[in-house]
Coordinates of C-alpha atoms in Angstrom, one line a residue:
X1291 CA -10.8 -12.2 -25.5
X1292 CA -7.4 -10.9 -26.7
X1293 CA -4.8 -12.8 -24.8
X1294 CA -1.5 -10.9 -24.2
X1295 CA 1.8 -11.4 -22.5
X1296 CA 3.3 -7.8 -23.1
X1297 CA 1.1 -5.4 -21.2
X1298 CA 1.8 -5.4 -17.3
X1299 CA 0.1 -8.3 -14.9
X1300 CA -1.8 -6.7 -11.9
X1301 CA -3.4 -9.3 -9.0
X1302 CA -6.1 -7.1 -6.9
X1303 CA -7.3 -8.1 -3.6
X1304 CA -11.0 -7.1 -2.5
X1305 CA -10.0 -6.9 1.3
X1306 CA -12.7 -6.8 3.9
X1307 CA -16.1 -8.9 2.1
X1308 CA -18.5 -6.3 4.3
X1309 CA -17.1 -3.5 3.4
X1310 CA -16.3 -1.0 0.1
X1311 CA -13.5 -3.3 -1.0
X1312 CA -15.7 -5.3 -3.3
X1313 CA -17.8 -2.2 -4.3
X1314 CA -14.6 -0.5 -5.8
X1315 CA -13.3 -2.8 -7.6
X1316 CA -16.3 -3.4 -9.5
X1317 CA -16.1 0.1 -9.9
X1318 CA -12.8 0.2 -11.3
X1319 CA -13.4 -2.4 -13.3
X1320 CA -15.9 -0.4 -15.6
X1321 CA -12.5 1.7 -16.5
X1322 CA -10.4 1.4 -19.3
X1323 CA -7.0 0.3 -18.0
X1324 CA -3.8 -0.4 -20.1
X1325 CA -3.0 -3.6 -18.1
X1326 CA -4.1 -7.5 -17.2
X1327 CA -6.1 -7.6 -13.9
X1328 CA -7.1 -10.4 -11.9
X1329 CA -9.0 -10.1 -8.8
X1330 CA -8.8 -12.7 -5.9
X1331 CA -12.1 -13.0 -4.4
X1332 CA -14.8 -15.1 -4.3
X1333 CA -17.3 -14.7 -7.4
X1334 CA -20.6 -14.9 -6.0
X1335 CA -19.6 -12.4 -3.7
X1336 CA -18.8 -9.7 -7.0
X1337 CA -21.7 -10.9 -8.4
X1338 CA -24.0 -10.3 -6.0
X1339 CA -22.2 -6.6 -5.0
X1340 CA -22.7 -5.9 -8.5
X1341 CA -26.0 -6.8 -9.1
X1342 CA -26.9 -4.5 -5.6
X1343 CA -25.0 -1.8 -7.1
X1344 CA -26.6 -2.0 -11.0
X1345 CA -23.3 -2.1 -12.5
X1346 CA -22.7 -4.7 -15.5
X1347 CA -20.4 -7.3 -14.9
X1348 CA -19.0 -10.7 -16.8
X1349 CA -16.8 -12.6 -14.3
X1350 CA -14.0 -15.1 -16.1
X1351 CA -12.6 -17.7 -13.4
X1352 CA -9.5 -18.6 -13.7
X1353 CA -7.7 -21.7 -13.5
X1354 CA -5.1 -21.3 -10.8
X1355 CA -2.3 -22.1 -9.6
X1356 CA -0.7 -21.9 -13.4
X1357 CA 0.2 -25.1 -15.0
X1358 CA 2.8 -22.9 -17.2
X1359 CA 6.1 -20.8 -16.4
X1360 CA 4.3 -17.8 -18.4
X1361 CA 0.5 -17.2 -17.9
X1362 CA -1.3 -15.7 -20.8
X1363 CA -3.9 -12.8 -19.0
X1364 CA -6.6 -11.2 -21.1
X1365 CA -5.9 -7.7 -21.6
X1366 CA -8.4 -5.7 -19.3
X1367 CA -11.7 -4.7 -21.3
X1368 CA -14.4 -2.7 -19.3
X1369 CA -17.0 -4.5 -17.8
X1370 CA -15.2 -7.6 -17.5
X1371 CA -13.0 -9.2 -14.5
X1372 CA -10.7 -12.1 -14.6
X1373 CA -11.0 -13.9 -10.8
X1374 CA -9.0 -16.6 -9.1
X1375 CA -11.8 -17.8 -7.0
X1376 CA -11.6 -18.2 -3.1
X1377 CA -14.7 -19.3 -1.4
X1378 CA -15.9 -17.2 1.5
X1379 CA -16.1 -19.0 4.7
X1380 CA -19.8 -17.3 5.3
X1381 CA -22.3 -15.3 3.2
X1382 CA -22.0 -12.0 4.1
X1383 CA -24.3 -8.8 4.6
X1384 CA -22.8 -5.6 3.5
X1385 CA -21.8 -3.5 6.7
X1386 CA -21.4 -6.6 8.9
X1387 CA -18.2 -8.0 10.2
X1388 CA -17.9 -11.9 10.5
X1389 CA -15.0 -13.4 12.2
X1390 CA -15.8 -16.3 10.0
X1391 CA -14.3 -14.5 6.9
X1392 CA -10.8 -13.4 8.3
X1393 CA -9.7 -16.5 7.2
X1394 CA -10.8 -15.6 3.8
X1395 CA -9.6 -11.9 3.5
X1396 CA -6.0 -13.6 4.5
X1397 CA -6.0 -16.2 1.7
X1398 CA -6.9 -13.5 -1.0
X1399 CA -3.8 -11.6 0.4
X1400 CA -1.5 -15.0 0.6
X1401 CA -2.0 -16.4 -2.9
X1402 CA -2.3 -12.5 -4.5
X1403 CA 1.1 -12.0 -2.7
X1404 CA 2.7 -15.4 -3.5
X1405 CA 1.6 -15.1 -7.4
X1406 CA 3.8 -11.9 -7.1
X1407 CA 6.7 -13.5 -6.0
X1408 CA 6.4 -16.4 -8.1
X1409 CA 6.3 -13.8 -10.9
X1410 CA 2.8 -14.5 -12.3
X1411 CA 1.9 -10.9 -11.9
X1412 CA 4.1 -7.5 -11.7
X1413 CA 2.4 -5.8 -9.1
X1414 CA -0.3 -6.3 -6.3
X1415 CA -2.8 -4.0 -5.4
X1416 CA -5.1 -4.3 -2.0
X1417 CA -8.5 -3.5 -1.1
X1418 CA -9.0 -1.9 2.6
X1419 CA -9.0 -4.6 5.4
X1420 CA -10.4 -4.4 9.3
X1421 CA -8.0 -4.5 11.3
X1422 CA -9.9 -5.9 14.6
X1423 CA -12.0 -8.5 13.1
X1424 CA -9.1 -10.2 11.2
X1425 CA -7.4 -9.9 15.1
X1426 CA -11.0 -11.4 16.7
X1427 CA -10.8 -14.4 14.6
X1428 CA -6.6 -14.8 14.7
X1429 CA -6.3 -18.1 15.9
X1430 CA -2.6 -18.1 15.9
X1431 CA -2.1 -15.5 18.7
X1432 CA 0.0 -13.4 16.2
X1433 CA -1.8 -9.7 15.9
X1434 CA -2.5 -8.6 12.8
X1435 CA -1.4 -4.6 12.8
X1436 CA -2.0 -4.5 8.8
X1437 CA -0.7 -4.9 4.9
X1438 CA 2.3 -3.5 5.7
X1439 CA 4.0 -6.3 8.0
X1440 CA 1.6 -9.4 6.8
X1441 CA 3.8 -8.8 3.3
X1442 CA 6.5 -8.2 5.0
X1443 CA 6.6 -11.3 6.9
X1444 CA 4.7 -13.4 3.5
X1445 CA 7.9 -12.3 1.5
X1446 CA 10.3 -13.1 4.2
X1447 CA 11.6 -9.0 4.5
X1448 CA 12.3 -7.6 7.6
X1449 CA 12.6 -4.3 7.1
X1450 CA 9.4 -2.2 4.9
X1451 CA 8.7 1.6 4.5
X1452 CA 5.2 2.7 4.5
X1453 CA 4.4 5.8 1.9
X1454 CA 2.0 7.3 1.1
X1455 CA 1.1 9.8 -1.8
X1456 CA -0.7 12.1 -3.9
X1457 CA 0.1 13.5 -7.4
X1458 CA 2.0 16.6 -5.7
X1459 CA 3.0 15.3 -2.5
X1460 CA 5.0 12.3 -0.7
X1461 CA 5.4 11.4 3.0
X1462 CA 7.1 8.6 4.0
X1463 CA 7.1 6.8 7.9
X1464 CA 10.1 6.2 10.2
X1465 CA 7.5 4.5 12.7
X1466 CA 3.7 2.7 11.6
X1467 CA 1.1 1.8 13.4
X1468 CA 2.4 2.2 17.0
X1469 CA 1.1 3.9 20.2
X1470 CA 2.6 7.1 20.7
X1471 CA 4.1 5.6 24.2
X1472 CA 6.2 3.7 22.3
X1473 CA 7.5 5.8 19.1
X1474 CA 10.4 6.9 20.9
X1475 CA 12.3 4.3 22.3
X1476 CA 11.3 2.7 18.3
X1477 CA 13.3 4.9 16.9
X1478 CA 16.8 3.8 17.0
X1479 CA 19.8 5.3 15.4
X1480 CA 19.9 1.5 13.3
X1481 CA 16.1 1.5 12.5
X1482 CA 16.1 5.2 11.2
X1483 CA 19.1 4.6 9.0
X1484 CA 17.5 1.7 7.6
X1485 CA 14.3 3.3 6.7
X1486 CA 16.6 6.0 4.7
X1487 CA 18.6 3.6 2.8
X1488 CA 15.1 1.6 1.8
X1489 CA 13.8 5.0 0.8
X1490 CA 16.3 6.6 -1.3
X1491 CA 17.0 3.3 -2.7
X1492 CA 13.4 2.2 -3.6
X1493 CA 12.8 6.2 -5.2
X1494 CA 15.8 5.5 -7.3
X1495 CA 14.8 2.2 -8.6
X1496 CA 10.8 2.3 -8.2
X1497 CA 10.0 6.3 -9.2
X1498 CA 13.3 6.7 -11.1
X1499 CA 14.9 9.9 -9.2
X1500 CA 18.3 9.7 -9.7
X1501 CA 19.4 11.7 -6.5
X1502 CA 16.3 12.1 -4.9
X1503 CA 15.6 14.6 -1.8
X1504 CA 14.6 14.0 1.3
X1505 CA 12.9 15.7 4.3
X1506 CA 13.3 14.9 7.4
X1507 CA 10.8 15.9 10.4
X1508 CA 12.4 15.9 14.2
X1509 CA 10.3 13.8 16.6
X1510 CA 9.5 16.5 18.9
X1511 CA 7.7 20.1 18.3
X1512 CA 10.5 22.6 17.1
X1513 CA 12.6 19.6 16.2
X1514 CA 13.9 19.3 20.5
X1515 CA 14.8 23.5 20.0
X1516 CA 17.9 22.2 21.0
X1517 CA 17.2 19.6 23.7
X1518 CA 15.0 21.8 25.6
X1519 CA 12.0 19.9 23.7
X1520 CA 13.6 16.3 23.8
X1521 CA 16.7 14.4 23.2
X1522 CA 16.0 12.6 20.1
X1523 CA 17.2 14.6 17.7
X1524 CA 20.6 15.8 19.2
X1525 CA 21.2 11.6 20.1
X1526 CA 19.9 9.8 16.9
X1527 CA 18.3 12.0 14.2
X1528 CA 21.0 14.5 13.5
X1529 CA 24.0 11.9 13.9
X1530 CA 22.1 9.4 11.3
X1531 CA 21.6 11.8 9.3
X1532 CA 25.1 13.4 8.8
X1533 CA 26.7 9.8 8.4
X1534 CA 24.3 8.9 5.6
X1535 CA 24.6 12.4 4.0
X1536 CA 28.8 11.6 3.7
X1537 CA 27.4 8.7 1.3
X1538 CA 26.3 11.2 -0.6
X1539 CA 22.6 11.0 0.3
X1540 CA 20.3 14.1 -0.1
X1541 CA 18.7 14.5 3.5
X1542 CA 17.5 17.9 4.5
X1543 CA 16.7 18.4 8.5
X1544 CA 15.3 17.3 10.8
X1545 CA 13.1 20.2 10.5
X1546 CA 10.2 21.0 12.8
X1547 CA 7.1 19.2 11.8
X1548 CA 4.6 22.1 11.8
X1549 CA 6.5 23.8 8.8
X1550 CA 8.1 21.0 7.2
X1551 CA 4.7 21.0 4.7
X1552 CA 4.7 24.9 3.7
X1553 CA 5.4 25.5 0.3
X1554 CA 8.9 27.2 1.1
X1555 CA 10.2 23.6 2.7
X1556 CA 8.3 21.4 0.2
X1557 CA 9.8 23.2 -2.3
X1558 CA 12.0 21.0 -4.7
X1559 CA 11.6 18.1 -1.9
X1560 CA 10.4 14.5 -2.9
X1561 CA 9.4 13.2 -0.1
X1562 CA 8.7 14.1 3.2
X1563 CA 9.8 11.8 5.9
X1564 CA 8.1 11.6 9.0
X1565 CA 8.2 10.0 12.5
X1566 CA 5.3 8.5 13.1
X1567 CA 1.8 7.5 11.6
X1568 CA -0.2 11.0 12.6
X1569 CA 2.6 13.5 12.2
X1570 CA 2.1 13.3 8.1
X1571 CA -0.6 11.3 7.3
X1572 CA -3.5 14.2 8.1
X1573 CA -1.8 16.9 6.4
X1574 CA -1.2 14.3 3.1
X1575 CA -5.0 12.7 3.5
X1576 CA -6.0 16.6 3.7
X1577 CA -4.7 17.4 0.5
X1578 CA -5.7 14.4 -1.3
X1579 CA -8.3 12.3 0.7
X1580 CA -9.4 9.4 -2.9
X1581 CA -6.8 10.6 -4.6
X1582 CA -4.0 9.2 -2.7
X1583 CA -2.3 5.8 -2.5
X1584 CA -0.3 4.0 -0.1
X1585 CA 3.2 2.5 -1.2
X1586 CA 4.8 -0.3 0.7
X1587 CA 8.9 0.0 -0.3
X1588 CA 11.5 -2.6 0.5
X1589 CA 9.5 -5.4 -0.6
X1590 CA 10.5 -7.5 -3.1
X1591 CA 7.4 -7.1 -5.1
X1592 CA 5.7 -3.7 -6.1
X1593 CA 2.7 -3.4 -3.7
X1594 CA 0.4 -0.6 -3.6
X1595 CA -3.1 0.1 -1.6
X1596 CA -5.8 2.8 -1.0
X1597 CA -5.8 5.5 1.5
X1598 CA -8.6 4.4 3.1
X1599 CA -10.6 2.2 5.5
X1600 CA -13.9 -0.5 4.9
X1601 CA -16.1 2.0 5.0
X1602 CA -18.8 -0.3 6.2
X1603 CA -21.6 2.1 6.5
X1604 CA -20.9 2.4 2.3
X1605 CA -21.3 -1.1 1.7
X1606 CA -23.7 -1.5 -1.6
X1607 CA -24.8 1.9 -1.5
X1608 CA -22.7 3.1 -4.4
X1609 CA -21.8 6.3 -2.5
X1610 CA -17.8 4.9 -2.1
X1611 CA -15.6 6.2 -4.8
X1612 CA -13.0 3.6 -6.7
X1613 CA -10.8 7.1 -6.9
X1614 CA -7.7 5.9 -4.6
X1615 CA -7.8 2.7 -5.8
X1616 CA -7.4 4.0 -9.8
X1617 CA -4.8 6.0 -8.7
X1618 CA -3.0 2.6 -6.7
X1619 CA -3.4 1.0 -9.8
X1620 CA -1.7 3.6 -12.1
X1621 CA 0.8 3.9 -9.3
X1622 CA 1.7 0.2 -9.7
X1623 CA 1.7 0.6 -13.4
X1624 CA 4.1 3.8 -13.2
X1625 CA 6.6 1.4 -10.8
X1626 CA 6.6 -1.3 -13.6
X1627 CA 7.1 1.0 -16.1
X1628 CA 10.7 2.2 -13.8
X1629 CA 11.9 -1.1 -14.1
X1630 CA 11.5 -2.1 -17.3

């Protein structure tokens, strides 16, 4: 194989063994892809999914950790997958969870990640995990709420932005994966201007918009109509907002939720920035459900995902589609290709 050091360096995580993590990357890795990807996972486990699902496969192992500062990486060819290998802890049936394996699914995501910071690859892009069985097995006592704050806390970053986004649209969160009895005392004059600054910031130097715009949803319906609705707006949204628009920051709102994703208010907008988790995410998923991708900003690495769950009941049935994660992976390619 043609060895390369030019063409960009992508590590791939698999995610949940059970479920359609393993079945999509096999899937993308039948498509022709200007880059160098190598999967962490283990390799019986993509041979076997690929054998279930009829598709072709040759598996190359790598040698890993790197004994060289530069690692040579075969360019992608279809049909073919470079693996670092990590052992499952237990065989595993397609649509069952095993505790055993969280273990696993957390060591593809540690070395993936720590390969990225070393700078062994330019990007990394992750397979769906579950949630609640990574949490069953947790040994340490320290819940596991997802991608988002395991790399946060694996590159030593305190502060992340979750987006997500589809060729036509962007939404961005102020708030994750939090129950909705705790969203508002979460959302602090500090914590909202930090998610701004990471924003704009990571738009300028990840998606290359020079002054990008953004829009900003209210908390609560109508935007508080004034403080008859709620507080939140006239105490922390609007004030934020006007001190980070005197840095010259482009920040339109907050505007009331229900409209802020009609063609009038989208109109010459790049993102849309919302609350929390369910006030953007449907209408986004809606209009691109496979062909969306989710975008973790402030990191120090470039780290993107799919829009979608495990999909256990999809397992080795060849029925899941590889389309979100194609579009993570040209997503990651598109935020090399900004900083180069």
């Amino acid at each position: 194989m043609i060895k390369t050091q030019n063409l960009p360096r992508i590590a791939i995580t698999t995610g949940e063994p059970a479920g359609i993590g393993p079945d999509v990357v096999l899937q993308l890795a039948q498509k022709t892809i200007p880059a160098c990807l190598v999967v962490f996972a283990d390799p019986d486990l993509l041979a076997q999914r690929a054998a279930q699902l009829g598709l072709a496969i040759q598996l190359q192992v790598l040698s890993y950790p790197p004994t060289k500062k530069q690692w040579l990486y075969s360019k992608h060819q279809p049909g073919h997958l470079e693996v670092v290998a990590i052992p499952l802890s237990q065989p595993i049936k397609c649509g069952q969870l095993n505790p055993a394996n969280a273990s696993y699914v957390l060591e593809t995501l540690q070395q993936a990640c720590q390969g990225c910071i070393e700078k062994h690859f330019d990007a990394l892009v992750t397979a769906p995990v579950h949630k609640g069985i990574i949490n069953e097995a947790n040994e340490t006592g320290i819940p596991f709420s997802g991608h988002t704050e395991f790399l946060a806390a694996q590159t030593g970053v305190k502060n992340v932005v979750m987006m997500l986004a589809t060729p036509d649209l962007r939404v961005a969160l102020v708030t994750t994966h939090l129950p909705l009895s705790q969203i508002n005392t979460a959302i602090t004059p500090a914590h909202l201007e930090t998610v701004i600054r990471i924003l704009h910031f990571d738009l300028q130097k990840k998606f290359g918009l020079n002054k990008p715009r953004i829009l900003v949803c209210g908390l609560n319906p109508h935007a508080g109509e004034g403080g008859y609705l709620g507080q939140e707006e006239i105490l922390t949204i609007i004030p934020t907002l006007h001190k980070l628009r005197l840095e010259g920051i482009c920040l339109i709102g907050p505007v009331s939720a229900d409209t802020a994703f009609t063609p009038n208010s989208l109109s010459g907008v790049d993102v849309v920035l919302t609350m929390y988790h369910d006030q953007g995410l449907p209408v986004l998923k809606q209009r691109g459900f496979g062909k969306s991708v989710n975008i973790t900003l402030g990191l120090p690495i470039i780290r993107t995902s799919v829009d979608h769950g495990t999909a256990l009941e999809l397992a080795g049935t060849g029925k899941a589609s590889s389309g979100s994660l194609f579009y993570a992976v040209e997503t990651a390619l598109e935020q090399i290709n900004s900083l180069t």
